[in-house]
Amino acid sequence: MTLYNIAEIQFMCNRLAESEETYHQLFQLAQNLGHKPMLSTAYCGLADIALARGDLHTALQHALQAQQIAEETGNRIEQSGVAYRLLGDVWLRLEEAERAAEFYEQSLPLLEQHRLDEDIAKARAGLKVAKRKRG
């Protein structure tokens, strides 16, 4: 089982401290190997954990780093989709509905292309809330 899978299981079981530690291990491994897609994945996981804790500043920092790295790698469409969805989540929680909607709308085609059902559902739900809030 990969570090990513372990971190995701820990996250789903609401074992946030353990999940965060595992994502940090993934982050270190990615840095040591110079593997940017894995680094983007680690940042996405850390952003999700920060969101779950209500630490919106940290979530925003991690999501922006994930997005930047995903875009640098060029063909990592699924990672860009997840990063955009996370940015939508952060902006929605920061009461920036217009900005959130823009990121959700950017994320959906990318997520749909890779059939990332859980992220698609989150992006659609977030977009619905953002549209309702912006009127």
Short mmCIF file of N, CA and C in Angstrom, two decimals:
data_model
loop_
_atom_site.label_atom_id
_atom_site.label_comp_id
_atom_site.label_asym_id
_atom_site.label_seq_id
_atom_site.Cartn_x
_atom_site.Cartn_y
_atom_site.Cartn_z
N MET A 1 0.85 -1.18 0.00
CA MET A 1 0.00 0.00 0.00
C MET A 1 0.90 1.24 0.00
N THR A 2 0.54 2.21 -0.78
CA THR A 2 1.37 3.41 -0.88
C THR A 2 1.10 4.37 0.27
N LEU A 3 2.02 5.28 0.47
CA LEU A 3 1.83 6.31 1.50
C LEU A 3 0.55 7.10 1.25
N TYR A 4 0.28 7.40 -0.03
CA TYR A 4 -0.94 8.13 -0.37
C TYR A 4 -2.18 7.38 0.10
N ASN A 5 -2.24 6.07 -0.20
CA ASN A 5 -3.40 5.28 0.21
C ASN A 5 -3.56 5.25 1.72
N ILE A 6 -2.45 5.10 2.42
CA ILE A 6 -2.50 5.08 3.88
C ILE A 6 -3.00 6.42 4.41
N ALA A 7 -2.47 7.51 3.87
CA ALA A 7 -2.89 8.85 4.30
C ALA A 7 -4.38 9.06 4.04
N GLU A 8 -4.87 8.60 2.90
CA GLU A 8 -6.30 8.76 2.57
C GLU A 8 -7.18 7.95 3.53
N ILE A 9 -6.77 6.74 3.84
CA ILE A 9 -7.55 5.92 4.79
C ILE A 9 -7.57 6.59 6.16
N GLN A 10 -6.42 7.08 6.60
CA GLN A 10 -6.36 7.77 7.88
C GLN A 10 -7.27 9.00 7.86
N PHE A 11 -7.28 9.73 6.76
CA PHE A 11 -8.13 10.92 6.63
C PHE A 11 -9.60 10.52 6.71
N MET A 12 -9.98 9.48 5.97
CA MET A 12 -11.38 9.03 5.97
C MET A 12 -11.83 8.56 7.35
N CYS A 13 -10.89 8.07 8.15
CA CYS A 13 -11.20 7.63 9.51
C CYS A 13 -11.07 8.77 10.52
N ASN A 14 -10.91 9.99 10.01
CA ASN A 14 -10.79 11.20 10.83
C ASN A 14 -9.59 11.15 11.77
N ARG A 15 -8.55 10.47 11.34
CA ARG A 15 -7.30 10.42 12.09
C ARG A 15 -6.35 11.44 11.44
N LEU A 16 -6.70 12.71 11.65
CA LEU A 16 -6.06 13.79 10.92
C LEU A 16 -4.57 13.93 11.23
N ALA A 17 -4.19 13.78 12.49
CA ALA A 17 -2.77 13.91 12.84
C ALA A 17 -1.94 12.83 12.16
N GLU A 18 -2.45 11.61 12.15
CA GLU A 18 -1.73 10.52 11.50
C GLU A 18 -1.69 10.72 9.99
N SER A 19 -2.80 11.15 9.43
CA SER A 19 -2.86 11.41 7.99
C SER A 19 -1.87 12.51 7.61
N GLU A 20 -1.83 13.56 8.41
CA GLU A 20 -0.90 14.65 8.15
C GLU A 20 0.54 14.16 8.17
N GLU A 21 0.88 13.34 9.16
CA GLU A 21 2.24 12.80 9.25
C GLU A 21 2.57 11.96 8.01
N THR A 22 1.62 11.15 7.57
CA THR A 22 1.85 10.31 6.39
C THR A 22 2.01 11.17 5.14
N TYR A 23 1.20 12.22 5.01
CA TYR A 23 1.37 13.12 3.87
C TYR A 23 2.72 13.84 3.92
N HIS A 24 3.19 14.16 5.13
CA HIS A 24 4.52 14.76 5.24
C HIS A 24 5.60 13.78 4.79
N GLN A 25 5.41 12.50 5.10
CA GLN A 25 6.36 11.48 4.63
C GLN A 25 6.34 11.41 3.11
N LEU A 26 5.13 11.45 2.53
CA LEU A 26 5.00 11.45 1.07
C LEU A 26 5.67 12.69 0.48
N PHE A 27 5.47 13.83 1.12
CA PHE A 27 6.07 15.08 0.69
C PHE A 27 7.60 14.96 0.68
N GLN A 28 8.17 14.44 1.77
CA GLN A 28 9.63 14.27 1.85
C GLN A 28 10.15 13.33 0.77
N LEU A 29 9.46 12.23 0.57
CA LEU A 29 9.85 11.28 -0.47
C LEU A 29 9.82 11.94 -1.84
N ALA A 30 8.74 12.68 -2.11
CA ALA A 30 8.61 13.37 -3.40
C ALA A 30 9.72 14.39 -3.60
N GLN A 31 10.04 15.13 -2.55
CA GLN A 31 11.13 16.11 -2.65
C GLN A 31 12.46 15.41 -2.91
N ASN A 32 12.72 14.34 -2.17
CA ASN A 32 13.98 13.62 -2.33
C ASN A 32 14.14 13.05 -3.73
N LEU A 33 13.03 12.60 -4.31
CA LEU A 33 13.06 12.00 -5.65
C LEU A 33 12.91 13.04 -6.76
N GLY A 34 12.53 14.25 -6.38
CA GLY A 34 12.26 15.27 -7.39
C GLY A 34 11.02 14.95 -8.21
N HIS A 35 10.06 14.28 -7.59
CA HIS A 35 8.85 13.82 -8.28
C HIS A 35 7.73 14.83 -8.06
N LYS A 36 7.57 15.77 -8.99
CA LYS A 36 6.61 16.86 -8.83
C LYS A 36 5.15 16.40 -8.75
N PRO A 37 4.71 15.44 -9.56
CA PRO A 37 3.31 15.02 -9.41
C PRO A 37 3.00 14.50 -8.00
N MET A 38 3.93 13.75 -7.42
CA MET A 38 3.73 13.24 -6.07
C MET A 38 3.73 14.40 -5.07
N LEU A 39 4.55 15.40 -5.32
CA LEU A 39 4.61 16.58 -4.46
C LEU A 39 3.27 17.32 -4.49
N SER A 40 2.69 17.46 -5.67
CA SER A 40 1.38 18.10 -5.81
C SER A 40 0.31 17.31 -5.06
N THR A 41 0.37 16.00 -5.16
CA THR A 41 -0.58 15.14 -4.44
C THR A 41 -0.45 15.33 -2.94
N ALA A 42 0.78 15.41 -2.44
CA ALA A 42 0.99 15.62 -1.00
C ALA A 42 0.42 16.96 -0.56
N TYR A 43 0.64 18.00 -1.35
CA TYR A 43 0.08 19.31 -1.01
C TYR A 43 -1.45 19.27 -1.00
N CYS A 44 -2.05 18.55 -1.94
CA CYS A 44 -3.52 18.43 -1.95
C CYS A 44 -4.01 17.76 -0.67
N GLY A 45 -3.34 16.70 -0.27
CA GLY A 45 -3.72 16.02 0.97
C GLY A 45 -3.58 16.91 2.18
N LEU A 46 -2.49 17.65 2.25
CA LEU A 46 -2.28 18.57 3.37
C LEU A 46 -3.32 19.69 3.36
N ALA A 47 -3.73 20.13 2.17
CA ALA A 47 -4.78 21.15 2.07
C ALA A 47 -6.10 20.61 2.59
N ASP A 48 -6.43 19.37 2.23
CA ASP A 48 -7.66 18.75 2.72
C ASP A 48 -7.67 18.66 4.25
N ILE A 49 -6.53 18.29 4.82
CA ILE A 49 -6.44 18.18 6.28
C ILE A 49 -6.61 19.56 6.92
N ALA A 50 -5.95 20.56 6.38
CA ALA A 50 -6.09 21.92 6.92
C ALA A 50 -7.54 22.39 6.83
N LEU A 51 -8.21 22.08 5.73
CA LEU A 51 -9.64 22.43 5.59
C LEU A 51 -10.47 21.74 6.66
N ALA A 52 -10.20 20.46 6.88
CA ALA A 52 -10.95 19.70 7.88
C ALA A 52 -10.77 20.29 9.27
N ARG A 53 -9.63 20.88 9.51
CA ARG A 53 -9.34 21.51 10.81
C ARG A 53 -9.83 22.95 10.89
N GLY A 54 -10.26 23.50 9.76
CA GLY A 54 -10.70 24.89 9.73
C GLY A 54 -9.56 25.88 9.62
N ASP A 55 -8.38 25.41 9.28
CA ASP A 55 -7.21 26.28 9.11
C ASP A 55 -7.17 26.72 7.64
N LEU A 56 -7.95 27.73 7.33
CA LEU A 56 -8.14 28.14 5.95
C LEU A 56 -6.89 28.76 5.33
N HIS A 57 -6.11 29.47 6.13
CA HIS A 57 -4.87 30.07 5.61
C HIS A 57 -3.91 28.97 5.14
N THR A 58 -3.70 27.96 5.96
CA THR A 58 -2.81 26.86 5.59
C THR A 58 -3.38 26.09 4.41
N ALA A 59 -4.69 25.86 4.42
CA ALA A 59 -5.33 25.14 3.31
C ALA A 59 -5.10 25.89 2.00
N LEU A 60 -5.26 27.20 2.04
CA LEU A 60 -5.06 28.01 0.84
C LEU A 60 -3.61 27.92 0.36
N GLN A 61 -2.66 28.01 1.28
CA GLN A 61 -1.24 27.92 0.90
C GLN A 61 -0.94 26.59 0.23
N HIS A 62 -1.40 25.49 0.84
CA HIS A 62 -1.13 24.16 0.28
C HIS A 62 -1.83 23.98 -1.07
N ALA A 63 -3.07 24.44 -1.17
CA ALA A 63 -3.80 24.27 -2.43
C ALA A 63 -3.15 25.08 -3.56
N LEU A 64 -2.69 26.28 -3.25
CA LEU A 64 -2.01 27.09 -4.26
C LEU A 64 -0.70 26.43 -4.71
N GLN A 65 0.03 25.85 -3.77
CA GLN A 65 1.27 25.16 -4.13
C GLN A 65 0.97 23.93 -4.98
N ALA A 66 -0.09 23.20 -4.62
CA ALA A 66 -0.47 22.03 -5.40
C ALA A 66 -0.84 22.43 -6.83
N GLN A 67 -1.60 23.52 -6.95
CA GLN A 67 -2.01 24.00 -8.27
C GLN A 67 -0.79 24.41 -9.09
N GLN A 68 0.10 25.16 -8.49
CA GLN A 68 1.29 25.64 -9.21
C GLN A 68 2.13 24.47 -9.71
N ILE A 69 2.36 23.49 -8.85
CA ILE A 69 3.18 22.34 -9.25
C ILE A 69 2.46 21.53 -10.32
N ALA A 70 1.16 21.33 -10.16
CA ALA A 70 0.40 20.56 -11.16
C ALA A 70 0.47 21.24 -12.52
N GLU A 71 0.39 22.55 -12.54
CA GLU A 71 0.47 23.28 -13.81
C GLU A 71 1.88 23.22 -14.40
N GLU A 72 2.90 23.22 -13.54
CA GLU A 72 4.28 23.11 -14.02
C GLU A 72 4.55 21.78 -14.71
N THR A 73 3.89 20.73 -14.23
CA THR A 73 4.14 19.40 -14.79
C THR A 73 3.43 19.21 -16.12
N GLY A 74 2.55 20.14 -16.47
CA GLY A 74 1.94 20.12 -17.80
C GLY A 74 0.81 19.14 -18.00
N ASN A 75 1.09 17.87 -18.00
CA ASN A 75 0.06 16.89 -18.36
C ASN A 75 -0.63 16.27 -17.15
N ARG A 76 -0.46 16.81 -16.00
CA ARG A 76 -1.07 16.23 -14.80
C ARG A 76 -2.45 16.84 -14.56
N ILE A 77 -3.35 16.54 -15.48
CA ILE A 77 -4.67 17.15 -15.48
C ILE A 77 -5.46 16.80 -14.21
N GLU A 78 -5.38 15.55 -13.77
CA GLU A 78 -6.17 15.17 -12.61
C GLU A 78 -5.72 15.94 -11.37
N GLN A 79 -4.41 16.17 -11.22
CA GLN A 79 -3.93 16.92 -10.06
C GLN A 79 -4.36 18.37 -10.13
N SER A 80 -4.38 18.94 -11.31
CA SER A 80 -4.88 20.31 -11.46
C SER A 80 -6.35 20.36 -11.07
N GLY A 81 -7.11 19.37 -11.47
CA GLY A 81 -8.53 19.32 -11.13
C GLY A 81 -8.77 19.28 -9.64
N VAL A 82 -8.01 18.44 -8.94
CA VAL A 82 -8.14 18.34 -7.49
C VAL A 82 -7.71 19.65 -6.83
N ALA A 83 -6.61 20.23 -7.30
CA ALA A 83 -6.14 21.49 -6.72
C ALA A 83 -7.17 22.60 -6.93
N TYR A 84 -7.77 22.68 -8.12
CA TYR A 84 -8.80 23.68 -8.37
C TYR A 84 -10.02 23.46 -7.46
N ARG A 85 -10.40 22.20 -7.29
CA ARG A 85 -11.53 21.89 -6.41
C ARG A 85 -11.23 22.33 -4.98
N LEU A 86 -10.01 22.06 -4.52
CA LEU A 86 -9.62 22.48 -3.17
C LEU A 86 -9.63 24.00 -3.04
N LEU A 87 -9.16 24.69 -4.06
CA LEU A 87 -9.19 26.15 -4.03
C LEU A 87 -10.63 26.65 -3.97
N GLY A 88 -11.53 25.99 -4.69
CA GLY A 88 -12.95 26.33 -4.59
C GLY A 88 -13.46 26.15 -3.17
N ASP A 89 -13.07 25.03 -2.54
CA ASP A 89 -13.49 24.77 -1.16
C ASP A 89 -13.00 25.86 -0.20
N VAL A 90 -11.74 26.23 -0.36
CA VAL A 90 -11.16 27.26 0.52
C VAL A 90 -11.87 28.59 0.32
N TRP A 91 -12.02 29.01 -0.94
CA TRP A 91 -12.65 30.31 -1.19
C TRP A 91 -14.11 30.33 -0.73
N LEU A 92 -14.79 29.21 -0.85
CA LEU A 92 -16.17 29.14 -0.38
C LEU A 92 -16.23 29.33 1.13
N ARG A 93 -15.32 28.68 1.84
CA ARG A 93 -15.27 28.82 3.30
C ARG A 93 -14.86 30.24 3.71
N LEU A 94 -14.12 30.92 2.85
CA LEU A 94 -13.73 32.30 3.12
C LEU A 94 -14.79 33.31 2.67
N GLU A 95 -15.97 32.78 2.29
CA GLU A 95 -17.11 33.61 1.86
C GLU A 95 -16.82 34.38 0.57
N GLU A 96 -16.00 33.82 -0.28
CA GLU A 96 -15.69 34.40 -1.60
C GLU A 96 -16.36 33.53 -2.66
N ALA A 97 -17.69 33.61 -2.72
CA ALA A 97 -18.48 32.72 -3.57
C ALA A 97 -18.13 32.84 -5.05
N GLU A 98 -17.90 34.04 -5.52
CA GLU A 98 -17.58 34.24 -6.94
C GLU A 98 -16.28 33.54 -7.30
N ARG A 99 -15.28 33.75 -6.47
CA ARG A 99 -13.98 33.12 -6.70
C ARG A 99 -14.08 31.60 -6.59
N ALA A 100 -14.83 31.13 -5.59
CA ALA A 100 -15.02 29.69 -5.41
C ALA A 100 -15.66 29.08 -6.65
N ALA A 101 -16.70 29.72 -7.16
CA ALA A 101 -17.40 29.20 -8.34
C ALA A 101 -16.45 29.08 -9.53
N GLU A 102 -15.58 30.06 -9.70
CA GLU A 102 -14.62 30.01 -10.81
C GLU A 102 -13.72 28.79 -10.71
N PHE A 103 -13.22 28.49 -9.52
CA PHE A 103 -12.34 27.33 -9.35
C PHE A 103 -13.10 26.02 -9.51
N TYR A 104 -14.32 25.96 -8.98
CA TYR A 104 -15.12 24.75 -9.17
C TYR A 104 -15.38 24.50 -10.65
N GLU A 105 -15.72 25.57 -11.37
CA GLU A 105 -15.99 25.42 -12.81
C GLU A 105 -14.75 24.98 -13.57
N GLN A 106 -13.57 25.44 -13.15
CA GLN A 106 -12.33 24.99 -13.78
C GLN A 106 -12.05 23.53 -13.44
N SER A 107 -12.40 23.12 -12.24
CA SER A 107 -12.07 21.76 -11.80
C SER A 107 -12.91 20.68 -12.47
N LEU A 108 -14.17 20.97 -12.70
CA LEU A 108 -15.09 19.91 -13.15
C LEU A 108 -14.68 19.20 -14.44
N PRO A 109 -14.34 19.90 -15.51
CA PRO A 109 -13.96 19.16 -16.73
C PRO A 109 -12.72 18.29 -16.52
N LEU A 110 -11.79 18.76 -15.71
CA LEU A 110 -10.57 18.00 -15.45
C LEU A 110 -10.87 16.76 -14.61
N LEU A 111 -11.71 16.93 -13.60
CA LEU A 111 -12.08 15.80 -12.75
C LEU A 111 -12.91 14.79 -13.52
N GLU A 112 -13.82 15.28 -14.36
CA GLU A 112 -14.66 14.38 -15.16
C GLU A 112 -13.83 13.59 -16.16
N GLN A 113 -12.80 14.22 -16.71
CA GLN A 113 -11.94 13.53 -17.67
C GLN A 113 -11.27 12.31 -17.03
N HIS A 114 -10.99 12.40 -15.73
CA HIS A 114 -10.33 11.30 -15.04
C HIS A 114 -11.27 10.50 -14.15
N ARG A 115 -12.55 10.81 -14.23
CA ARG A 115 -13.58 10.10 -13.47
C ARG A 115 -13.27 10.03 -11.98
N LEU A 116 -12.91 11.16 -11.43
CA LEU A 116 -12.63 11.25 -10.00
C LEU A 116 -13.94 11.58 -9.28
N ASP A 117 -14.75 10.54 -9.10
CA ASP A 117 -16.14 10.71 -8.66
C ASP A 117 -16.29 11.47 -7.34
N GLU A 118 -15.46 11.16 -6.36
CA GLU A 118 -15.59 11.83 -5.07
C GLU A 118 -15.31 13.33 -5.21
N ASP A 119 -14.27 13.67 -5.95
CA ASP A 119 -13.95 15.08 -6.15
C ASP A 119 -14.99 15.77 -7.03
N ILE A 120 -15.54 15.05 -8.00
CA ILE A 120 -16.60 15.61 -8.85
C ILE A 120 -17.80 15.97 -7.98
N ALA A 121 -18.19 15.05 -7.10
CA ALA A 121 -19.34 15.30 -6.22
C ALA A 121 -19.08 16.51 -5.32
N LYS A 122 -17.87 16.61 -4.78
CA LYS A 122 -17.53 17.75 -3.92
C LYS A 122 -17.56 19.06 -4.71
N ALA A 123 -17.02 19.04 -5.92
CA ALA A 123 -16.98 20.25 -6.75
C ALA A 123 -18.40 20.68 -7.14
N ARG A 124 -19.24 19.72 -7.51
CA ARG A 124 -20.62 20.07 -7.89
C ARG A 124 -21.39 20.64 -6.70
N ALA A 125 -21.22 20.02 -5.54
CA ALA A 125 -21.91 20.51 -4.35
C ALA A 125 -21.41 21.91 -3.98
N GLY A 126 -20.11 22.11 -4.05
CA GLY A 126 -19.54 23.42 -3.74
C GLY A 126 -20.00 24.48 -4.72
N LEU A 127 -20.04 24.12 -6.01
CA LEU A 127 -20.49 25.06 -7.04
C LEU A 127 -21.94 25.45 -6.81
N LYS A 128 -22.76 24.50 -6.42
CA LYS A 128 -24.17 24.78 -6.15
C LYS A 128 -24.31 25.80 -5.01
N VAL A 129 -23.54 25.58 -3.94
CA VAL A 129 -23.58 26.51 -2.80
C VAL A 129 -23.05 27.88 -3.22
N ALA A 130 -21.94 27.89 -3.96
CA ALA A 130 -21.34 29.17 -4.39
C ALA A 130 -22.31 29.96 -5.26
N LYS A 131 -22.98 29.28 -6.17
CA LYS A 131 -23.95 29.98 -7.04
C LYS A 131 -25.11 30.54 -6.23
N ARG A 132 -25.56 29.78 -5.24
CA ARG A 132 -26.65 30.24 -4.40
C ARG A 132 -26.23 31.47 -3.58
N LYS A 133 -25.00 31.46 -3.08
CA LYS A 133 -24.51 32.57 -2.26
C LYS A 133 -24.27 33.84 -3.06
N ARG A 134 -23.85 33.67 -4.30
CA ARG A 134 -23.56 34.88 -5.10
C ARG A 134 -24.82 35.44 -5.73
N GLY A 135 -25.91 34.68 -5.64
CA GLY A 135 -27.21 35.17 -6.09
C GLY A 135 -27.43 34.94 -7.49
#
